Amino acid sequence: MNKKIKLDIISDVVCPWCVIGYRHLDAAIRELNLQDKVEIEWQPFELNPNMAIEGEDLRAHMARKYGTSRKDSDRARTELTQRGELYGFNFDYFDGMKMVNTLNAHILLELAHDLGKQTALKMRLFSAYFTEHKDISDSDVLINEAKAVGIEPQQARIALADDHLRQRIKSRQLEWQKMGITAVPTVVFNRSSAVSGAQPQATFKQILLELVAENKTN
């Protein structure tokens, strides 16, 4: 198989199901030994594009946006923590945790893509937010996380100040929305088919097997 399978993953860095979905997808890729045969590009999607700079208490946010009760919230956090443990990710929810604005995170992920470090930065930001209690809306935090995956701090600062890049991210989000993407995670395969939600490893495995077979016949 010479042609790589293109995977566009539309997600936000504060979306826990995006973590779970990617872990399932990654496990399927590794099970099939396709690490060198897929090309992953993370696409921007702000769950809360109008989120204030100071953020919002996560429980209050879930109650306001989805009508989630405290009991529902506790149940969801327990489920996510258990699912994460199965695939080696530590969700460490805590009282006072905030939902934050993620536009700057997506800007640095665009820079990271150009530098071949996008997935590394995405994983770093997932861990920073869900495991390490960091405010990933804070520019200094973002610059440090970018540095941790090998991006020069000055490059990160320039990107965060680039209005053209900021507008590009907003336009990219709009393009995906016009194509019908309304929820994350969504994985688009070769720009021709897609699945939404944190699909099981077996589902991703089956899709990848079909794509491998298709590539062999083309």
mmCIF file of C-alpha atoms in Angstrom:
data_model
loop_
_atom_site.group_PDB
_atom_site.id
_atom_site.type_symbol
_atom_site.label_atom_id
_atom_site.label_comp_id
_atom_site.label_asym_id
_atom_site.label_seq_id
_atom_site.Cartn_x
_atom_site.Cartn_y
_atom_site.Cartn_z
ATOM 1 C CA MET A 1 0.000 0.000 0.000
ATOM 2 C CA ASN A 2 1.739 3.153 -1.196
ATOM 3 C CA LYS A 3 -0.963 5.746 -0.683
ATOM 4 C CA LYS A 4 -1.431 6.850 2.904
ATOM 5 C CA ILE A 5 -4.851 6.926 4.536
ATOM 6 C CA LYS A 6 -5.686 10.535 5.379
ATOM 7 C CA LEU A 7 -7.391 11.001 8.733
ATOM 8 C CA ASP A 8 -8.775 14.414 9.611
ATOM 9 C CA ILE A 9 -9.731 14.495 13.289
ATOM 10 C CA ILE A 10 -12.029 17.378 14.158
ATOM 11 C CA SER A 11 -11.817 17.997 17.876
ATOM 12 C CA ASP A 12 -11.298 20.394 20.751
ATOM 13 C CA VAL A 13 -8.622 20.096 23.434
ATOM 14 C CA VAL A 14 -11.204 20.384 26.246
ATOM 15 C CA CYS A 15 -13.350 17.537 24.854
ATOM 16 C CA PRO A 16 -12.883 14.376 26.959
ATOM 17 C CA TRP A 17 -14.543 12.161 24.368
ATOM 18 C CA CYS A 18 -11.956 13.392 21.873
ATOM 19 C CA VAL A 19 -9.286 11.877 24.121
ATOM 20 C CA ILE A 20 -11.154 8.568 24.348
ATOM 21 C CA GLY A 21 -11.925 8.477 20.632
ATOM 22 C CA TYR A 22 -8.329 9.123 19.660
ATOM 23 C CA ARG A 23 -7.037 6.476 22.061
ATOM 24 C CA HIS A 24 -9.399 3.969 20.440
ATOM 25 C CA LEU A 25 -8.295 5.031 16.959
ATOM 26 C CA ASP A 26 -4.617 4.926 17.866
ATOM 27 C CA ALA A 27 -5.013 1.465 19.364
ATOM 28 C CA ALA A 28 -6.650 0.258 16.152
ATOM 29 C CA ILE A 29 -3.861 1.767 14.053
ATOM 30 C CA ARG A 30 -1.225 0.049 16.207
ATOM 31 C CA GLU A 31 -3.077 -3.254 16.235
ATOM 32 C CA LEU A 32 -3.001 -3.245 12.438
ATOM 33 C CA ASN A 33 0.586 -1.928 12.320
ATOM 34 C CA LEU A 34 -0.468 1.039 10.208
ATOM 35 C CA GLN A 35 1.541 3.731 11.997
ATOM 36 C CA ASP A 36 3.507 4.541 8.846
ATOM 37 C CA LYS A 37 0.512 4.188 6.557
ATOM 38 C CA VAL A 38 -1.794 6.862 7.958
ATOM 39 C CA GLU A 39 -1.537 10.638 7.907
ATOM 40 C CA ILE A 40 -3.297 12.393 10.771
ATOM 41 C CA GLU A 41 -4.249 16.065 10.757
ATOM 42 C CA TRP A 42 -6.058 17.609 13.701
ATOM 43 C CA GLN A 43 -8.727 20.089 12.653
ATOM 44 C CA PRO A 44 -10.006 22.933 14.853
ATOM 45 C CA PHE A 45 -13.380 22.964 16.533
ATOM 46 C CA GLU A 46 -14.144 25.315 19.406
ATOM 47 C CA LEU A 47 -16.822 23.876 21.650
ATOM 48 C CA ASN A 48 -17.285 27.296 23.193
ATOM 49 C CA PRO A 49 -16.019 30.002 20.809
ATOM 50 C CA ASN A 50 -17.594 32.748 22.912
ATOM 51 C CA MET A 51 -16.116 31.590 26.202
ATOM 52 C CA ALA A 52 -14.866 34.513 28.283
ATOM 53 C CA ILE A 53 -11.163 34.886 28.906
ATOM 54 C CA GLU A 54 -11.590 33.979 32.580
ATOM 55 C CA GLY A 55 -13.384 30.746 31.693
ATOM 56 C CA GLU A 56 -16.328 29.218 33.548
ATOM 57 C CA ASP A 57 -16.636 26.664 36.322
ATOM 58 C CA LEU A 58 -16.993 23.326 34.526
ATOM 59 C CA ARG A 59 -19.947 22.056 36.536
ATOM 60 C CA ALA A 60 -21.759 25.386 36.127
ATOM 61 C CA HIS A 61 -20.965 25.344 32.423
ATOM 62 C CA MET A 62 -22.364 21.836 31.933
ATOM 63 C CA ALA A 63 -25.496 22.736 33.875
ATOM 64 C CA ARG A 64 -26.043 25.927 31.874
ATOM 65 C CA LYS A 65 -25.301 24.464 28.441
ATOM 66 C CA TYR A 66 -26.709 20.940 28.767
ATOM 67 C CA GLY A 67 -28.838 20.961 31.911
ATOM 68 C CA THR A 68 -26.441 18.510 33.568
ATOM 69 C CA SER A 69 -27.136 17.858 37.253
ATOM 70 C CA ARG A 70 -24.416 17.326 39.867
ATOM 71 C CA LYS A 71 -25.304 13.629 39.932
ATOM 72 C CA ASP A 72 -25.062 13.400 36.133
ATOM 73 C CA SER A 73 -21.747 15.230 36.237
ATOM 74 C CA ASP A 74 -20.298 12.873 38.825
ATOM 75 C CA ARG A 75 -21.472 9.850 36.846
ATOM 76 C CA ALA A 76 -19.932 11.169 33.624
ATOM 77 C CA ARG A 77 -16.625 11.950 35.314
ATOM 78 C CA THR A 78 -16.457 8.458 36.771
ATOM 79 C CA GLU A 79 -17.221 6.873 33.396
ATOM 80 C CA LEU A 80 -14.641 8.971 31.580
ATOM 81 C CA THR A 81 -12.009 8.238 34.202
ATOM 82 C CA GLN A 82 -12.629 4.502 33.889
ATOM 83 C CA ARG A 83 -12.590 4.598 30.083
ATOM 84 C CA GLY A 84 -9.391 6.628 30.138
ATOM 85 C CA GLU A 85 -7.680 4.127 32.436
ATOM 86 C CA LEU A 86 -8.425 1.320 29.974
ATOM 87 C CA TYR A 87 -6.392 3.126 27.319
ATOM 88 C CA GLY A 88 -3.690 4.650 29.478
ATOM 89 C CA PHE A 89 -5.030 8.160 29.986
ATOM 90 C CA ASN A 90 -5.519 9.779 33.384
ATOM 91 C CA PHE A 91 -8.547 12.044 33.760
ATOM 92 C CA ASP A 92 -8.144 13.938 37.037
ATOM 93 C CA TYR A 93 -11.334 15.952 37.461
ATOM 94 C CA PHE A 94 -11.483 18.305 40.422
ATOM 95 C CA ASP A 95 -13.871 20.789 41.980
ATOM 96 C CA GLY A 96 -13.176 24.234 40.585
ATOM 97 C CA MET A 97 -12.076 22.894 37.195
ATOM 98 C CA LYS A 98 -12.907 25.372 34.434
ATOM 99 C CA MET A 99 -14.079 25.260 30.862
ATOM 100 C CA VAL A 100 -11.792 27.634 28.980
ATOM 101 C CA ASN A 101 -11.439 29.370 25.641
ATOM 102 C CA THR A 102 -9.395 27.240 23.224
ATOM 103 C CA LEU A 103 -8.782 29.450 20.195
ATOM 104 C CA ASN A 104 -5.121 30.063 21.068
ATOM 105 C CA ALA A 105 -4.600 26.338 21.560
ATOM 106 C CA HIS A 106 -5.866 25.718 18.031
ATOM 107 C CA ILE A 107 -3.551 28.419 16.704
ATOM 108 C CA LEU A 108 -0.536 26.660 18.194
ATOM 109 C CA LEU A 109 -1.784 23.324 16.871
ATOM 110 C CA GLU A 110 -1.782 24.851 13.383
ATOM 111 C CA LEU A 111 1.818 25.948 13.904
ATOM 112 C CA ALA A 112 2.655 22.496 15.232
ATOM 113 C CA HIS A 113 1.215 20.913 12.083
ATOM 114 C CA ASP A 114 3.560 22.957 9.917
ATOM 115 C CA LEU A 115 6.466 21.761 12.090
ATOM 116 C CA GLY A 116 5.464 18.094 12.115
ATOM 117 C CA LYS A 117 4.643 18.164 15.820
ATOM 118 C CA GLN A 118 0.858 18.451 15.811
ATOM 119 C CA THR A 119 -0.125 15.135 17.381
ATOM 120 C CA ALA A 120 2.586 15.536 20.007
ATOM 121 C CA LEU A 121 1.230 18.949 20.983
ATOM 122 C CA LYS A 122 -2.371 17.715 20.938
ATOM 123 C CA MET A 123 -1.497 14.940 23.386
ATOM 124 C CA ARG A 124 0.452 17.376 25.527
ATOM 125 C CA LEU A 125 -2.526 19.753 25.715
ATOM 126 C CA PHE A 126 -4.933 16.928 26.550
ATOM 127 C CA SER A 127 -2.718 15.950 29.469
ATOM 128 C CA ALA A 128 -2.132 19.540 30.551
ATOM 129 C CA TYR A 129 -5.868 20.197 30.799
ATOM 130 C CA PHE A 130 -7.334 16.910 31.988
ATOM 131 C CA THR A 131 -4.465 15.538 34.082
ATOM 132 C CA GLU A 132 -2.242 18.391 35.223
ATOM 133 C CA HIS A 133 -4.833 21.072 36.104
ATOM 134 C CA LYS A 134 -3.294 23.670 33.786
ATOM 135 C CA ASP A 135 -5.086 26.654 32.264
ATOM 136 C CA ILE A 136 -4.594 26.042 28.554
ATOM 137 C CA SER A 137 -6.190 29.363 27.680
ATOM 138 C CA ASP A 138 -3.191 31.118 29.231
ATOM 139 C CA SER A 139 -0.605 32.119 26.627
ATOM 140 C CA ASP A 140 2.371 31.428 28.891
ATOM 141 C CA VAL A 141 1.065 27.936 29.644
ATOM 142 C CA LEU A 142 0.532 27.271 25.942
ATOM 143 C CA ILE A 143 4.021 28.471 25.054
ATOM 144 C CA ASN A 144 5.525 26.191 27.713
ATOM 145 C CA GLU A 145 3.523 23.199 26.466
ATOM 146 C CA ALA A 146 4.654 23.938 22.917
ATOM 147 C CA LYS A 147 8.245 24.130 24.142
ATOM 148 C CA ALA A 148 7.810 20.709 25.766
ATOM 149 C CA VAL A 149 7.285 19.142 22.307
ATOM 150 C CA GLY A 150 10.153 21.004 20.673
ATOM 151 C CA ILE A 151 8.592 24.240 19.436
ATOM 152 C CA GLU A 152 10.668 27.347 20.044
ATOM 153 C CA PRO A 153 8.936 29.794 22.412
ATOM 154 C CA GLN A 154 9.503 32.695 20.015
ATOM 155 C CA GLN A 155 7.786 30.772 17.214
ATOM 156 C CA ALA A 156 4.814 30.181 19.500
ATOM 157 C CA ARG A 157 4.635 33.843 20.516
ATOM 158 C CA ILE A 158 4.706 34.982 16.899
ATOM 159 C CA ALA A 159 1.927 32.540 15.999
ATOM 160 C CA LEU A 160 -0.287 33.688 18.870
ATOM 161 C CA ALA A 161 0.089 37.286 17.710
ATOM 162 C CA ASP A 162 -0.620 36.483 14.059
ATOM 163 C CA ASP A 163 -4.084 37.837 13.143
ATOM 164 C CA HIS A 164 -3.951 36.101 9.757
ATOM 165 C CA LEU A 165 -3.401 32.737 11.424
ATOM 166 C CA ARG A 166 -6.181 33.459 13.907
ATOM 167 C CA GLN A 167 -8.587 34.169 11.057
ATOM 168 C CA ARG A 168 -7.451 31.046 9.226
ATOM 169 C CA ILE A 169 -8.464 28.919 12.212
ATOM 170 C CA LYS A 170 -11.882 30.546 12.380
ATOM 171 C CA SER A 171 -12.390 30.074 8.635
ATOM 172 C CA ARG A 172 -11.328 26.425 8.841
ATOM 173 C CA GLN A 173 -13.870 25.788 11.576
ATOM 174 C CA LEU A 174 -16.585 27.375 9.473
ATOM 175 C CA GLU A 175 -15.648 25.198 6.497
ATOM 176 C CA TRP A 176 -16.044 22.021 8.520
ATOM 177 C CA GLN A 177 -19.346 23.216 9.913
ATOM 178 C CA LYS A 178 -20.594 23.897 6.383
ATOM 179 C CA MET A 179 -19.702 20.301 5.547
ATOM 180 C CA GLY A 180 -22.022 19.155 8.316
ATOM 181 C CA ILE A 181 -19.642 18.674 11.224
ATOM 182 C CA THR A 182 -21.575 19.645 14.340
ATOM 183 C CA ALA A 183 -20.061 17.416 17.024
ATOM 184 C CA VAL A 184 -16.653 16.232 18.145
ATOM 185 C CA PRO A 185 -14.806 14.060 17.868
ATOM 186 C CA THR A 186 -15.416 13.446 14.182
ATOM 187 C CA VAL A 187 -12.933 11.443 12.136
ATOM 188 C CA VAL A 188 -12.975 11.968 8.369
ATOM 189 C CA PHE A 189 -11.402 9.228 6.260
ATOM 190 C CA ASN A 190 -9.723 10.270 2.992
ATOM 191 C CA ARG A 191 -12.087 13.274 2.849
ATOM 192 C CA SER A 192 -14.842 10.894 1.677
ATOM 193 C CA SER A 193 -16.505 9.357 4.755
ATOM 194 C CA ALA A 194 -16.740 10.124 8.463
ATOM 195 C CA VAL A 195 -17.798 8.839 11.865
ATOM 196 C CA SER A 196 -18.665 10.936 14.903
ATOM 197 C CA GLY A 197 -18.263 10.183 18.561
ATOM 198 C CA ALA A 198 -15.747 8.120 20.509
ATOM 199 C CA GLN A 199 -16.198 4.979 18.422
ATOM 200 C CA PRO A 200 -14.889 1.678 19.813
ATOM 201 C CA GLN A 201 -11.484 0.370 18.786
ATOM 202 C CA ALA A 202 -13.176 -2.437 16.858
ATOM 203 C CA THR A 203 -15.138 0.048 14.756
ATOM 204 C CA PHE A 204 -12.029 1.982 13.800
ATOM 205 C CA LYS A 205 -10.243 -1.292 13.053
ATOM 206 C CA GLN A 206 -12.963 -2.388 10.662
ATOM 207 C CA ILE A 207 -12.986 0.960 8.840
ATOM 208 C CA LEU A 208 -9.203 0.936 8.508
ATOM 209 C CA LEU A 209 -9.211 -2.617 7.176
ATOM 210 C CA GLU A 210 -11.724 -1.600 4.520
ATOM 211 C CA LEU A 211 -9.603 1.393 3.549
ATOM 212 C CA VAL A 212 -6.472 -0.758 3.322
ATOM 213 C CA ALA A 213 -8.279 -3.203 1.055
ATOM 214 C CA GLU A 214 -9.576 -0.345 -1.062
ATOM 215 C CA ASN A 215 -6.087 1.081 -1.477
ATOM 216 C CA LYS A 216 -4.778 -2.290 -2.632
ATOM 217 C CA THR A 217 -7.356 -2.474 -5.409
ATOM 218 C CA ASN A 218 -6.823 1.104 -6.644
#
